[in-house]
Every structure is written in C-alpha cells, then in structure tokens.
Coordinates of C-alpha atoms in Angstrom, one line a residue:
X170 CA 34.4 10.1 -65.1
X171 CA 30.6 9.7 -65.5
X172 CA 29.2 6.3 -64.7
X173 CA 26.3 4.9 -66.6
X174 CA 23.3 3.8 -64.5
X175 CA 22.8 0.1 -64.2
X176 CA 19.7 -1.9 -63.2
X177 CA 21.4 -3.1 -60.0
X178 CA 24.1 -1.6 -57.9
X179 CA 27.6 -2.5 -59.0
X180 CA 31.1 -2.5 -57.7
X181 CA 33.8 -1.1 -60.0
X182 CA 37.5 -1.4 -60.1
X183 CA 39.3 0.8 -62.6
X184 CA 42.5 -0.4 -64.1
X185 CA 44.8 1.5 -66.4
X186 CA 48.0 1.2 -68.4
X187 CA 50.0 4.3 -68.8
X188 CA 51.6 5.6 -72.0
X189 CA 54.1 3.7 -74.0
X190 CA 57.2 5.2 -75.4
X191 CA 59.5 3.8 -78.0
X192 CA 62.0 5.6 -80.1
X193 CA 64.0 4.2 -82.9
X194 CA 67.2 5.1 -84.5
X195 CA 68.0 3.3 -87.7
X196 CA 66.7 -0.2 -87.8
X197 CA 66.3 -0.9 -84.1
X198 CA 64.2 0.0 -81.1
X199 CA 65.7 2.7 -78.9
X200 CA 65.6 3.2 -75.2
X201 CA 64.6 6.8 -75.1
X202 CA 60.9 7.1 -74.3
X203 CA 58.4 9.8 -75.1
X204 CA 55.7 10.1 -72.5
X205 CA 53.0 12.6 -72.2
X206 CA 50.3 11.1 -70.0
X207 CA 49.9 9.7 -66.5
X208 CA 46.7 7.7 -66.3
X209 CA 45.4 7.0 -62.8
X210 CA 42.9 4.3 -62.0
X211 CA 40.3 4.3 -59.3
X212 CA 38.5 1.6 -57.5
X213 CA 35.1 2.3 -55.9
X214 CA 32.1 0.6 -54.4
X215 CA 28.5 1.7 -54.1
X216 CA 25.9 0.5 -51.7
X217 CA 23.6 -2.2 -53.1
X218 CA 21.1 -4.9 -52.4
X219 CA 23.9 -7.5 -52.2
X220 CA 27.1 -6.9 -50.4
X221 CA 30.1 -7.1 -52.7
X222 CA 33.5 -6.1 -51.6
X223 CA 36.8 -6.2 -53.4
X224 CA 40.5 -6.6 -52.9
X225 CA 43.2 -6.5 -55.6
X226 CA 46.8 -6.9 -56.4
X227 CA 48.7 -5.5 -59.4
X228 CA 52.2 -6.5 -60.4
X229 CA 54.7 -5.5 -63.1
X230 CA 57.8 -7.1 -64.7
X231 CA 60.0 -4.9 -66.8
X232 CA 61.2 -6.5 -70.0
X233 CA 64.7 -5.3 -69.2
X234 CA 65.3 -6.9 -65.8
X235 CA 68.2 -4.6 -65.1
X236 CA 65.9 -1.5 -65.3
X237 CA 65.5 0.0 -61.9
X238 CA 61.9 0.6 -60.9
X239 CA 60.4 2.5 -58.1
X240 CA 57.7 0.3 -56.6
X241 CA 56.1 -0.5 -53.2
X242 CA 58.0 -3.8 -53.0
X243 CA 59.4 -6.8 -54.8
X244 CA 57.5 -10.1 -54.4
X245 CA 59.5 -13.0 -53.1
X246 CA 59.9 -16.2 -55.1
X247 CA 59.6 -14.5 -58.5
X248 CA 63.0 -15.1 -60.0
X249 CA 61.7 -15.5 -63.6
X250 CA 65.1 -15.4 -65.4
X251 CA 67.1 -17.5 -63.0
X252 CA 69.6 -14.8 -62.1
X253 CA 69.0 -15.2 -58.4
X254 CA 67.0 -12.0 -58.0
X255 CA 63.2 -11.6 -57.8
X256 CA 61.7 -9.9 -60.8
X257 CA 58.0 -9.1 -60.1
X258 CA 57.4 -5.7 -58.6
X259 CA 54.3 -4.9 -56.6
X260 CA 52.4 -1.8 -57.9
X261 CA 49.6 -1.8 -55.4
X262 CA 47.6 -4.2 -53.2
X263 CA 44.5 -4.0 -51.0
X264 CA 44.8 -5.1 -48.3
X265 CA 48.5 -4.3 -47.9
X266 CA 49.6 -7.7 -46.6
X267 CA 53.3 -8.1 -45.7
X268 CA 55.5 -10.4 -43.7
X269 CA 55.9 -9.1 -40.2
X270 CA 59.0 -11.1 -39.1
X271 CA 62.0 -13.0 -40.3
X272 CA 64.2 -12.3 -43.2
X273 CA 61.2 -11.2 -45.4
X274 CA 59.9 -8.8 -42.8
X275 CA 58.3 -5.8 -44.5
X276 CA 58.2 -7.4 -47.9
X277 CA 54.9 -8.2 -49.7
X278 CA 53.6 -11.7 -49.4
X279 CA 54.6 -14.2 -52.0
X280 CA 52.1 -15.1 -54.7
X281 CA 51.0 -18.3 -53.0
X282 CA 50.9 -16.7 -49.5
X283 CA 48.8 -13.9 -50.9
X284 CA 46.2 -16.3 -52.3
X285 CA 46.2 -18.3 -49.1
X286 CA 45.6 -15.1 -47.1
X287 CA 42.9 -13.4 -49.1
X288 CA 40.8 -16.4 -50.1
X289 CA 39.4 -17.0 -46.6
X290 CA 38.9 -13.3 -45.7
X291 CA 35.4 -12.6 -44.5
X292 CA 33.2 -9.8 -45.5
X293 CA 33.8 -7.9 -42.3
X294 CA 37.4 -7.3 -43.0
X295 CA 38.0 -3.6 -42.7
X296 CA 40.8 -3.5 -45.3
X297 CA 38.6 -4.2 -48.3
X298 CA 37.8 -1.7 -51.0
X299 CA 34.4 -0.7 -49.8
X300 CA 33.3 2.8 -50.9
X301 CA 36.5 4.7 -51.0
X302 CA 38.5 5.8 -54.0
X303 CA 41.8 4.1 -54.6
X304 CA 44.4 3.7 -57.3
X305 CA 44.8 0.2 -58.6
X306 CA 47.8 1.0 -60.8
X307 CA 49.2 3.7 -63.1
X308 CA 52.3 3.1 -65.3
X309 CA 53.8 5.8 -67.4
X310 CA 56.9 4.1 -68.8
X311 CA 55.8 0.8 -70.3
X312 CA 58.2 -0.6 -73.0
X313 CA 58.1 -3.5 -75.3
X314 CA 58.6 -6.9 -73.6
X315 CA 57.2 -5.5 -70.3
X316 CA 54.5 -7.5 -68.7
X317 CA 52.2 -7.4 -65.7
X318 CA 49.2 -8.9 -64.0
X319 CA 46.3 -7.9 -61.8
X320 CA 44.0 -10.1 -59.8
X321 CA 40.7 -8.8 -58.4
X322 CA 39.1 -10.8 -55.6
X323 CA 35.3 -10.6 -55.3
X324 CA 34.0 -11.2 -51.8
X325 CA 30.3 -11.5 -51.9
X326 CA 28.4 -12.0 -48.7
X327 CA 25.3 -13.4 -47.2
X328 CA 23.4 -14.6 -50.2
X329 CA 24.2 -16.9 -53.2
X330 CA 24.6 -14.8 -56.3
X331 CA 25.2 -14.7 -60.0
X332 CA 28.4 -12.8 -60.7
X333 CA 29.0 -10.6 -63.7
X334 CA 31.9 -8.5 -65.1
X335 CA 32.1 -5.8 -67.6
X336 CA 35.1 -4.0 -69.1
X337 CA 35.3 -0.9 -71.1
X338 CA 38.0 1.5 -72.4
X339 CA 37.8 4.9 -70.9
X340 CA 40.6 6.5 -73.0
X341 CA 42.5 5.4 -76.1
X342 CA 44.7 8.3 -77.0
X343 CA 47.2 8.9 -79.8
X344 CA 48.8 11.8 -77.9
X345 CA 51.8 13.0 -79.9
X346 CA 52.7 11.2 -83.2
X347 CA 56.5 11.3 -83.4
X348 CA 58.4 10.5 -86.5
X349 CA 59.1 6.8 -85.6
X350 CA 55.3 6.3 -85.4
X351 CA 54.7 7.9 -88.7
X352 CA 57.5 5.9 -90.3
X353 CA 56.0 2.6 -88.9
X354 CA 52.6 3.4 -90.5
X355 CA 50.7 5.3 -87.9
X356 CA 47.7 7.1 -89.4
X357 CA 47.8 10.1 -87.0
X358 CA 44.2 9.5 -86.0
X359 CA 42.9 10.6 -82.6
X360 CA 42.6 7.0 -81.3
X361 CA 45.8 5.3 -80.3
X362 CA 46.7 1.7 -81.2
X363 CA 48.1 0.5 -77.9
X364 CA 45.1 -1.6 -76.9
X365 CA 45.4 -3.4 -80.3
X366 CA 49.0 -4.5 -79.6
X367 CA 48.8 -5.3 -75.9
X368 CA 48.3 -9.0 -75.5
X369 CA 46.2 -10.2 -72.5
X370 CA 45.1 -13.5 -71.0
X371 CA 42.1 -13.3 -68.7
X372 CA 41.3 -16.3 -66.4
X373 CA 39.4 -17.4 -63.3
X374 CA 42.2 -17.5 -60.7
X375 CA 40.8 -20.3 -58.5
X376 CA 43.5 -19.9 -55.8
X377 CA 43.8 -16.1 -56.1
X378 CA 47.6 -16.4 -56.3
X379 CA 48.1 -13.9 -59.2
X380 CA 49.4 -16.5 -61.6
X381 CA 48.0 -18.9 -64.2
X382 CA 48.5 -22.4 -63.1
X383 CA 50.5 -24.4 -65.7
X384 CA 48.9 -27.2 -67.7
X385 CA 49.8 -30.5 -66.2
X386 CA 49.4 -34.3 -66.7
X387 CA 46.9 -36.1 -64.5
X388 CA 45.8 -39.8 -64.4
X389 CA 42.3 -40.2 -63.0
X390 CA 40.7 -43.4 -61.8
X391 CA 36.9 -43.2 -61.3
X392 CA 35.5 -45.9 -59.1
X393 CA 31.7 -46.2 -59.2
X394 CA 29.5 -48.2 -56.8
X395 CA 27.3 -50.5 -58.9
X396 CA 25.7 -52.4 -56.0
X397 CA 22.0 -53.3 -56.2
X398 CA 20.9 -50.2 -54.3
X399 CA 21.9 -48.1 -57.3
X400 CA 19.1 -49.6 -59.4
X401 CA 16.6 -52.0 -57.8
X402 CA 13.5 -50.4 -56.3
X403 CA 13.4 -52.8 -53.3
X404 CA 16.8 -51.5 -52.3
X405 CA 16.2 -47.8 -52.8
X406 CA 17.4 -47.4 -56.3
X407 CA 14.3 -45.7 -57.8
X408 CA 14.4 -41.9 -58.2
X409 CA 11.4 -41.2 -60.4
X410 CA 8.6 -43.4 -61.8
X411 CA 6.2 -41.3 -63.8
X412 CA 3.9 -44.2 -64.7
X413 CA 3.8 -45.9 -61.3
X414 CA 4.6 -49.3 -62.9
X415 CA 8.0 -50.1 -61.2
X416 CA 8.8 -53.8 -61.6
X417 CA 9.6 -54.6 -57.9
X418 CA 9.3 -58.3 -58.6
X419 CA 11.2 -58.3 -61.8
X420 CA 14.4 -56.3 -61.2
X421 CA 16.1 -57.9 -64.2
X422 CA 13.6 -56.2 -66.4
X423 CA 15.4 -52.9 -65.7
X424 CA 18.7 -53.8 -67.3
X425 CA 20.0 -53.8 -70.9
X426 CA 19.3 -57.0 -72.8
X427 CA 16.3 -57.9 -70.7
X428 CA 14.9 -54.4 -70.2
X429 CA 11.1 -54.0 -70.5
X430 CA 10.1 -51.0 -72.6
X431 CA 7.6 -50.0 -70.0
X432 CA 10.4 -49.0 -67.6
X433 CA 12.6 -47.0 -69.8
X434 CA 11.1 -43.7 -68.7
X435 CA 11.8 -44.4 -65.1
X436 CA 14.9 -42.9 -63.4
X437 CA 17.2 -44.7 -61.1
X438 CA 20.2 -43.6 -59.1
X439 CA 22.6 -45.3 -61.5
X440 CA 21.1 -43.2 -64.3
X441 CA 22.0 -40.0 -62.5
X442 CA 25.6 -41.2 -61.9
X443 CA 25.9 -42.2 -65.6
X444 CA 24.9 -38.6 -66.7
X445 CA 27.1 -36.9 -64.2
X446 CA 30.1 -39.2 -64.8
X447 CA 29.8 -38.9 -68.6
X448 CA 29.7 -35.1 -68.3
X449 CA 32.7 -35.2 -66.0
X450 CA 34.7 -37.2 -68.5
X451 CA 33.7 -35.0 -71.4
X452 CA 34.7 -31.8 -69.5
X453 CA 38.0 -33.3 -68.4
X454 CA 39.0 -34.1 -72.0
X455 CA 37.9 -30.7 -73.1
X456 CA 40.2 -28.8 -70.8
X457 CA 43.9 -28.1 -71.1
X458 CA 44.7 -31.0 -68.8
X459 CA 46.9 -33.8 -70.2
X460 CA 44.5 -36.3 -68.8
X461 CA 44.0 -40.1 -68.9
X462 CA 40.9 -41.6 -67.3
X463 CA 40.2 -45.2 -66.2
X464 CA 37.0 -46.6 -64.7
X465 CA 36.3 -49.2 -62.0
X466 CA 32.9 -50.8 -61.3
X467 CA 32.6 -52.4 -57.8
X468 CA 29.4 -54.0 -56.6
X469 CA 28.7 -57.3 -55.0
X470 CA 31.0 -58.8 -52.4
X471 CA 30.5 -62.2 -53.9
X472 CA 33.4 -63.7 -55.8
X473 CA 31.6 -63.3 -59.1
X474 CA 28.6 -61.6 -60.7
X475 CA 26.2 -62.6 -63.4
X476 CA 24.3 -60.4 -65.7
X477 CA 21.3 -62.7 -66.0
X478 CA 20.5 -64.4 -62.7
X479 CA 21.2 -68.1 -62.9
X480 CA 22.8 -68.0 -66.3
X481 CA 26.5 -69.0 -65.8
X482 CA 27.2 -67.9 -69.4
X483 CA 26.8 -64.3 -68.3
X484 CA 29.2 -64.6 -65.4
X485 CA 31.7 -61.7 -65.0
X486 CA 34.2 -60.5 -62.3
X487 CA 32.5 -58.8 -59.4
X488 CA 34.9 -55.9 -59.8
X489 CA 35.7 -54.7 -63.3
X490 CA 37.9 -52.0 -64.7
X491 CA 38.9 -50.3 -67.9
X492 CA 42.5 -49.1 -68.3
X493 CA 43.6 -45.5 -68.3
X494 CA 42.9 -43.9 -71.6
X495 CA 43.1 -40.5 -73.3
X496 CA 40.5 -41.6 -75.8
X497 CA 37.4 -39.5 -74.9
X498 CA 35.1 -41.7 -77.1
X499 CA 36.3 -44.9 -75.5
X500 CA 35.8 -43.6 -72.0
X501 CA 32.4 -42.3 -73.0
X502 CA 31.4 -45.8 -74.2
X503 CA 32.6 -47.3 -70.9
X504 CA 30.4 -44.8 -69.0
X505 CA 27.3 -45.5 -71.1
X506 CA 24.4 -47.8 -70.2
X507 CA 25.5 -48.2 -66.6
X508 CA 22.4 -50.2 -65.7
X509 CA 24.2 -53.1 -67.3
X510 CA 27.0 -52.8 -64.8
X511 CA 24.9 -53.1 -61.7
X512 CA 25.3 -56.3 -59.9
X513 CA 22.8 -59.1 -60.5
X514 CA 19.6 -59.0 -58.5
X515 CA 20.7 -62.1 -56.4
X516 CA 24.0 -60.6 -55.4
X517 CA 24.5 -58.6 -52.2
X518 CA 27.1 -56.4 -50.5
X519 CA 29.5 -53.7 -51.7
X520 CA 33.2 -54.6 -52.2
X521 CA 34.5 -51.1 -51.6
X522 CA 38.0 -52.2 -50.5
X523 CA 38.6 -54.1 -53.7
X524 CA 37.2 -51.2 -55.7
X525 CA 39.7 -48.9 -54.2
X526 CA 42.6 -51.4 -54.6
X527 CA 41.7 -51.9 -58.3
X528 CA 41.5 -48.1 -58.9
X529 CA 45.0 -47.8 -57.4
X530 CA 46.3 -50.6 -59.6
X531 CA 45.2 -48.6 -62.6
X532 CA 47.0 -45.5 -61.4
X533 CA 50.1 -47.6 -60.6
X534 CA 50.2 -48.6 -64.2
X535 CA 49.9 -45.0 -65.4
X536 CA 52.5 -42.4 -66.2
X537 CA 55.3 -41.8 -63.8
X538 CA 55.2 -38.0 -64.2
X539 CA 51.4 -37.6 -63.9
X540 CA 49.5 -36.6 -60.8
X541 CA 47.4 -39.5 -59.5
X542 CA 43.7 -38.8 -58.6
X543 CA 41.2 -41.4 -57.5
X544 CA 37.5 -40.5 -57.3
X545 CA 35.3 -43.0 -55.3
X546 CA 31.5 -42.7 -55.5
X547 CA 29.6 -44.9 -53.1
X548 CA 25.9 -45.1 -52.0
X549 CA 26.4 -47.3 -49.0
X550 CA 29.3 -48.6 -47.0
X551 CA 31.5 -51.6 -47.3
X552 CA 31.6 -55.3 -46.4
X553 CA 33.8 -55.7 -43.4
X554 CA 35.1 -53.0 -41.1
X555 CA 38.5 -51.8 -42.0
X556 CA 39.5 -52.9 -45.5
X557 CA 38.5 -49.7 -47.3
X558 CA 40.4 -47.5 -44.9
X559 CA 43.5 -49.6 -45.3
X560 CA 43.3 -49.5 -49.1
X561 CA 42.7 -45.8 -49.1
X562 CA 45.6 -45.1 -46.8
X563 CA 47.9 -47.2 -48.9
X564 CA 46.8 -45.3 -52.0
X565 CA 47.5 -42.0 -50.3
X566 CA 50.9 -43.2 -49.1
X567 CA 51.7 -44.0 -52.8
X568 CA 51.0 -40.3 -53.7
X569 CA 47.4 -40.6 -54.8
X570 CA 44.9 -37.9 -54.0
X571 CA 41.6 -39.7 -53.0
X572 CA 38.4 -37.8 -53.6
X573 CA 35.2 -39.4 -52.3
X574 CA 31.5 -38.7 -53.0
X575 CA 28.8 -39.9 -50.5
X576 CA 25.9 -40.5 -52.9
X577 CA 22.3 -40.8 -51.7
X578 CA 20.6 -40.9 -48.3
X579 CA 22.1 -44.3 -47.3
X580 CA 25.7 -43.5 -48.0
X581 CA 28.1 -44.0 -45.1
X582 CA 29.2 -40.4 -44.7
X583 CA 31.6 -41.1 -41.9
X584 CA 33.5 -43.8 -43.8
X585 CA 33.7 -42.0 -47.1
X586 CA 34.9 -38.8 -45.3
X587 CA 37.6 -40.9 -43.6
X588 CA 38.7 -42.3 -46.9
X589 CA 39.2 -38.8 -48.5
X590 CA 42.6 -37.1 -48.6
X591 CA 43.2 -34.0 -46.5
X592 CA 41.9 -31.3 -46.5
X593 CA 38.5 -33.0 -46.3
X594 CA 36.7 -29.8 -47.4
X595 CA 38.4 -30.1 -50.8
X596 CA 38.3 -33.9 -51.2
X597 CA 35.0 -35.0 -49.7
X598 CA 31.6 -34.3 -51.3
X599 CA 28.4 -35.0 -49.3
X600 CA 25.6 -35.7 -51.8
X601 CA 23.2 -37.3 -49.4
X602 CA 20.4 -35.2 -50.9
X603 CA 16.7 -36.1 -51.2
X604 CA 15.8 -37.9 -54.3
X605 CA 14.4 -34.9 -56.0
X606 CA 17.6 -33.0 -55.5
X607 CA 20.0 -35.8 -56.1
X608 CA 20.6 -35.2 -59.8
X609 CA 21.6 -31.6 -59.3
X610 CA 23.8 -32.4 -56.3
X611 CA 25.8 -35.1 -57.9
X612 CA 26.2 -33.0 -61.0
X613 CA 27.5 -30.1 -58.9
X614 CA 30.0 -32.4 -57.1
X615 CA 31.5 -33.6 -60.4
X616 CA 31.6 -30.0 -61.7
X617 CA 33.5 -28.9 -58.6
X618 CA 36.0 -31.7 -59.1
X619 CA 36.6 -30.7 -62.7
X620 CA 37.2 -27.1 -61.7
X621 CA 39.5 -28.2 -58.9
X622 CA 41.5 -30.5 -61.2
X623 CA 41.9 -27.9 -63.9
X624 CA 42.7 -25.0 -61.6
X625 CA 42.7 -21.7 -63.3
X626 CA 40.4 -21.5 -66.3
X627 CA 41.3 -19.1 -69.1
X628 CA 38.3 -17.4 -70.6
X629 CA 40.0 -15.1 -73.1
X630 CA 43.3 -14.5 -74.8
X631 CA 44.1 -11.9 -77.5
X632 CA 44.5 -8.1 -77.7
X633 CA 43.3 -5.8 -75.0
X634 CA 40.9 -4.2 -77.5
X635 CA 39.4 -7.6 -78.4
X636 CA 39.0 -8.5 -74.7
X637 CA 37.2 -5.2 -73.9
X638 CA 34.9 -5.9 -76.9
X639 CA 34.0 -9.3 -75.6
X640 CA 33.2 -8.2 -72.1
X641 CA 32.0 -4.7 -73.1
X642 CA 28.3 -5.6 -72.6
X643 CA 28.8 -7.7 -69.6
X644 CA 29.6 -11.4 -69.3
X645 CA 28.7 -13.8 -66.5
X646 CA 31.2 -15.4 -64.2
X647 CA 31.0 -18.9 -65.7
X648 CA 34.1 -21.1 -65.6
X649 CA 31.9 -24.2 -66.2
X650 CA 30.6 -22.7 -69.4
X651 CA 34.2 -22.2 -70.6
X652 CA 34.9 -25.9 -70.0
X653 CA 31.5 -27.1 -71.4
X654 CA 29.8 -24.7 -73.8
X655 CA 26.7 -27.0 -73.7
X656 CA 26.3 -26.6 -70.0
X657 CA 22.9 -25.3 -68.7
X658 CA 24.2 -21.8 -67.9
X659 CA 26.1 -19.9 -65.3
X660 CA 25.9 -21.4 -61.9
X661 CA 24.7 -19.6 -58.8
X662 CA 27.8 -18.9 -56.7
X663 CA 27.8 -19.5 -53.0
X664 CA 29.0 -16.7 -50.7
X665 CA 32.7 -16.5 -50.6
X666 CA 35.8 -15.4 -52.5
X667 CA 36.2 -15.7 -56.3
X668 CA 39.1 -14.2 -58.3
X669 CA 39.5 -12.9 -61.8
X670 CA 43.0 -12.2 -63.2
X671 CA 44.4 -10.6 -66.3
X672 CA 47.9 -11.0 -67.5
X673 CA 49.2 -8.4 -70.0
X674 CA 52.3 -8.3 -72.2
X675 CA 53.6 -5.9 -74.9
X676 CA 55.1 -8.0 -77.7
X677 CA 57.3 -6.3 -80.3
X678 CA 58.6 -8.8 -82.9
X679 CA 56.8 -10.3 -85.9
X680 CA 57.3 -13.8 -84.7
X681 CA 55.6 -12.9 -81.4
X682 CA 52.6 -11.5 -83.2
X683 CA 52.4 -14.7 -85.3
X684 CA 52.5 -17.1 -82.3
X685 CA 50.3 -15.5 -79.7
X686 CA 47.0 -17.3 -80.0
X687 CA 43.9 -15.2 -80.0
X688 CA 40.2 -16.0 -79.3
X689 CA 39.1 -12.9 -81.2
X690 CA 36.5 -13.4 -83.9
X691 CA 38.6 -12.4 -86.9
X692 CA 39.6 -14.2 -90.1
X693 CA 42.6 -16.5 -90.1
X694 CA 44.5 -14.2 -92.5
X695 CA 47.4 -16.6 -93.1
X696 CA 45.1 -19.7 -93.2
X697 CA 47.4 -21.7 -90.9
X698 CA 44.4 -22.9 -88.8
X699 CA 45.2 -20.7 -85.8
X700 CA 44.0 -17.2 -85.1
X701 CA 46.8 -15.1 -83.7
X702 CA 47.5 -11.5 -82.6
X703 CA 49.0 -11.0 -86.1
X704 CA 45.6 -12.0 -87.6
X705 CA 43.9 -9.4 -85.3
X706 CA 46.3 -6.7 -86.5
X707 CA 45.9 -7.7 -90.1
X708 CA 42.1 -7.4 -89.8
X709 CA 42.5 -3.8 -88.6
X710 CA 45.1 -2.9 -91.2
X711 CA 47.8 -2.4 -88.6
X712 CA 51.5 -3.2 -89.3
X713 CA 53.1 -6.2 -87.7
X714 CA 55.5 -7.7 -90.2
X715 CA 58.7 -5.8 -89.4
X716 CA 60.8 -5.2 -86.3
X717 CA 59.8 -1.5 -86.1
X718 CA 56.1 -2.1 -86.5
X719 CA 55.6 -1.7 -82.8
X720 CA 56.6 1.9 -83.1
X721 CA 53.0 2.8 -84.0
X722 CA 52.1 2.7 -80.3
X723 CA 54.8 5.2 -79.3
X724 CA 53.3 7.7 -76.8
X725 CA 49.9 6.1 -77.1
X726 CA 47.9 5.6 -74.0
X727 CA 45.0 3.4 -72.9
X728 CA 42.9 3.4 -69.8
X729 CA 40.1 1.0 -68.9
X730 CA 37.9 0.0 -66.1
X731 CA 36.3 -3.3 -65.0
X732 CA 33.0 -3.3 -63.2
X733 CA 31.5 -6.2 -61.3
X734 CA 27.9 -7.0 -60.3
X735 CA 26.4 -9.6 -58.0
X736 CA 22.8 -10.5 -58.5
X737 CA 21.0 -12.5 -55.8
X738 CA 20.0 -15.9 -57.3
X739 CA 16.7 -16.1 -55.5
X740 CA 13.9 -14.5 -57.5
X741 CA 16.4 -13.8 -60.4
X742 CA 16.6 -17.3 -61.8
X743 CA 16.7 -16.0 -65.4
X744 CA 20.0 -14.4 -64.5
X745 CA 19.4 -11.3 -66.7
X746 CA 22.5 -9.2 -67.6
X747 CA 22.6 -6.5 -64.9
X748 CA 24.8 -4.3 -67.1
X749 CA 21.8 -2.9 -68.9
X750 CA 21.1 0.8 -68.8
X751 CA 18.1 1.8 -66.9
X752 CA 15.3 3.1 -68.9

C-alpha cells in the first residue's frame, strides 16, 4: 500500500473486514458462504516530532452463537444472550494481556480489566505498536447479524497535543457476483456494496473498555459559593476592571437592581462561575444522559441575607435552592445573573456545611433509580471546623458522589479535597489559578465533569461508507465539540491515554434498516423525521425493502485504514488539519 505524505508524521492503524458470503435458496438466507478474499490489516508507526504510540483490541460476536470460531480467546463476562456462555471472541490485541492465575488463567482480560490495564500504561511500555507491522484483524466469513468492535488507544507522550484521526477505504471489491446477488439487485459493478450495509457506531471510549457505556439517569445538585469574596473588590472578587473605576466603597452598585452602568464591563469571580455553570447545564441537557439538575446557593453564615443592605423587605434565606428539574430553560434562568445571588455586603462567612446538606436534600427528593452527584464549588473555606466534612461524609454514605472545585487563590484546597469522593483525582478539581487564567481553568473543570458524567461520547452512527466519508479528510479528537457544537474548538489534550472505538454490525432485515439511526447527510426519504440506514440506502438506489435485499453484498469485501496524528499545541494554536498532502 502506498501512503500519502502528510505535513506531520502520523501513526496509522489499518483495520479490515473480510469478505461476506450469503447464499439464498428460495425466500430465505442460506448458510453456505461464498468467499474469495482474505483481507489483512496492518498497524504501523513512523517516527515523528511528537511521540505517539498505539495499542488496540479487536473483538467479534457471530450472529449465530452456536457457530464455532477459531480465535485467540474468549473474553470473560460477555454472555450476551444469557445462555451461560461467553460470546465475544478476541481477534487480536496489543499488548497481549491475559490472566496469569486462578480459574481464568491464560484467558484474555475482561473488558473492564482491559480498560483498567491499558489506561495507565506509560509511553515506555515495550508492548505498544511502535514501528513494526502487525495485523489488527482479518475476517473472511462474516455473515448477517455478525458484529464486532475495535478500540484503539492513543498514548501520546511528553507534550500536550491536538489529536486527529482519518479513515479511508483501501478496497471495496465486488469480487464474484453470484446469482443471489444479481437477483437481489446487484448492478455487477466493480465496487462492492458491503460498506453501504455495514452499520457502525464510532465513539470516544473514555474508559478504554471496548464497549459503549449505556445511557443512564443521573440527578445532579450544583452547590455554588455566593459569599462576598465572589463579587466584592475589597474581598478579592474583582477579576478585570478595564476602566479602573471599581466601586470599592459602593459594593451594592455591582448587583442587579442597584447596579451602576459604569461597572457592567467589569468582570468578577461570580461572572466566571455563571458562564461556566451555565455552559455545564446546557451541555448536560444536550447529552444522552437522562438528567435532572438542581442548584443551591450558599453564602453568608448569618441566619438570613438581604439583597439591599438595611432593607428588611429584601430579606431572603441565607442558603437558597431550586429543585431538581429536567427543564433546561428553567435551570438556565436559575443560573443567570448570579451577582444577584451574592450575599449582601454587610454579611460575612460561608455556610458550606448547610450548602452541602441542602444539596443532599435535593438529591434525597430525586429519583430512586438515578445516580446521585453533588458538585460543590467554593472559593474559601467554611465557618466552623468540621461541619462540612460531616455533611459530605453523610452524603457519600447515602450513595452520593461528591465532586468539589477549589475556585480561586483563597480556596481551602485541603478541605475541598477532603470533601470529595474517592478517587480524588477524578472528583477534586484544583482551580486556584491566577485571575487571568481563572476563566479557562473553571471552564475546563466543568467540561471535564460533563465528559466524566456522560462517559463514552458517540461521534458518528451510520453506514461504514458514510463514516469513512465523514472522517476521510481528517477530523479532530473533540468530544466537547460533539456535546456542544458552539464550543470554541478542539481542546489541547494533555499527555496520556485516549481511546477511540468503533462498533460494527451487519443487519439484514428491512425493519433493521428502517430503525438504525444514521448521522449521514442524506434526505429523510420516508419523511418520518429520523434519518436511518434505510434512508442512506435509498439515497444510493440500493435495495433494502425485502428479506433478501442483503444478498447484494454476497462475496463483497471492504478494507479500510485509520490513521492518527498528534500535533504539539505550542506554536500550533490554529490547530490546522495535519492530514493535508504536502505540496
């Protein structure tokens, strides 16, 4: 195979699906297969400016579970049909990780154990694909209802990088057109149709476990510190003052209702939290999560608060909350104009313990079958010495995951870390950045929390041919952009391990074609409001309406490759597509 030159060194993994064979007798699909090809797939690395290494795992599940299959192992805990036997075969894996003792000795690691093992592997691991050729997988007897998956782990080292991927078909062959193909409507052209009928789902596999995390229900309580230090300049609340006219002696002039127009262009810490929390809520509701979100404001340790100092008619509870809701608009309103929520200028202290207790009460009133997550953002500490710890421990004992954000230079890092659930590295965010970096830091923290809550993020579903068209010119590694199309752009990825996975399946019945949702840019032929694989096939003039339509792929073969690039972020802030042919 001849590789095209790219403007930066790239790392490539080649993946292939072998020929498909289907024969029919009468009105059904037979079991006699016609095969004429054996596609092998290579994986290779080339030296580059940024060190990028790969591991991979490819699996296969026959549609007929009783079909014997010669593989390199069967993966534990993959009884998909409930018959007591594991169903997912291992085609290949690098590194070849297996159990070394016990009843599973010699067998491949389970999906979860594989993810746990490869995620922390460092770049010095000698088992990675790093320059040598290797076969990822080659199947030569795929039948309707068969399915499989491959996950590729990208280990990039030493420098933060933008990650890119590209896919392209290297062969789409008709091979021999037998009578069942012709009867089903095959046009006898040189190009086969297998890629048009294979259905794929591509996703960012956050835990590298070779499986798409199921959508789930989650109740989220967001507790925000609104003490005076989040706003008032004399307490450190000012972030930016372009005009130099900060009203140090009139803090009430900063807030809604009494705000002075001269100060509306200033930026305060509470403004940064408002933007980040609002984006967080918008992204949560845009995901596949079945989410409800409630908000708690905690500020003064006094028994009450007043919006206008000295005006009892503006008195309000010191800790306030809005109930869990799945109404994105309502939650957005709650998270707007947060300057109004900051405690009155004459109020002092931070009632963190009551803030946590109130957030837990929201979750206690939530859905019994939903995961419970509490996010606590604080820019200081607490009044008292142990109340917050006790409340957080009680929440965790009730099954709540507690995530904490230490916001700003004065945040009590030790306390907020103590409040977070284990493991701390996944549930505590240290955002004690300088003021000029605070906005980006708190935004990144909330983005990380969204991605962690969502888990695996699907970025395409549809036919293999449509997928290869989408990624054919190169696309950035950008799970945030999938969740929020209005985001600023792909993020620079810190050194570490990131995984991309593709599930594939060969459907065969009209009702499957009509229900498998597609992201392809094709007309909704049946005008039912949902683009499906059937709409893709209709756009190409391919048959899909009868049980023997799938016969058009008999003996067809397809091979494809996926290439990956890592571009150092520094000095490449425009993140230009590296998959551009050199002049």
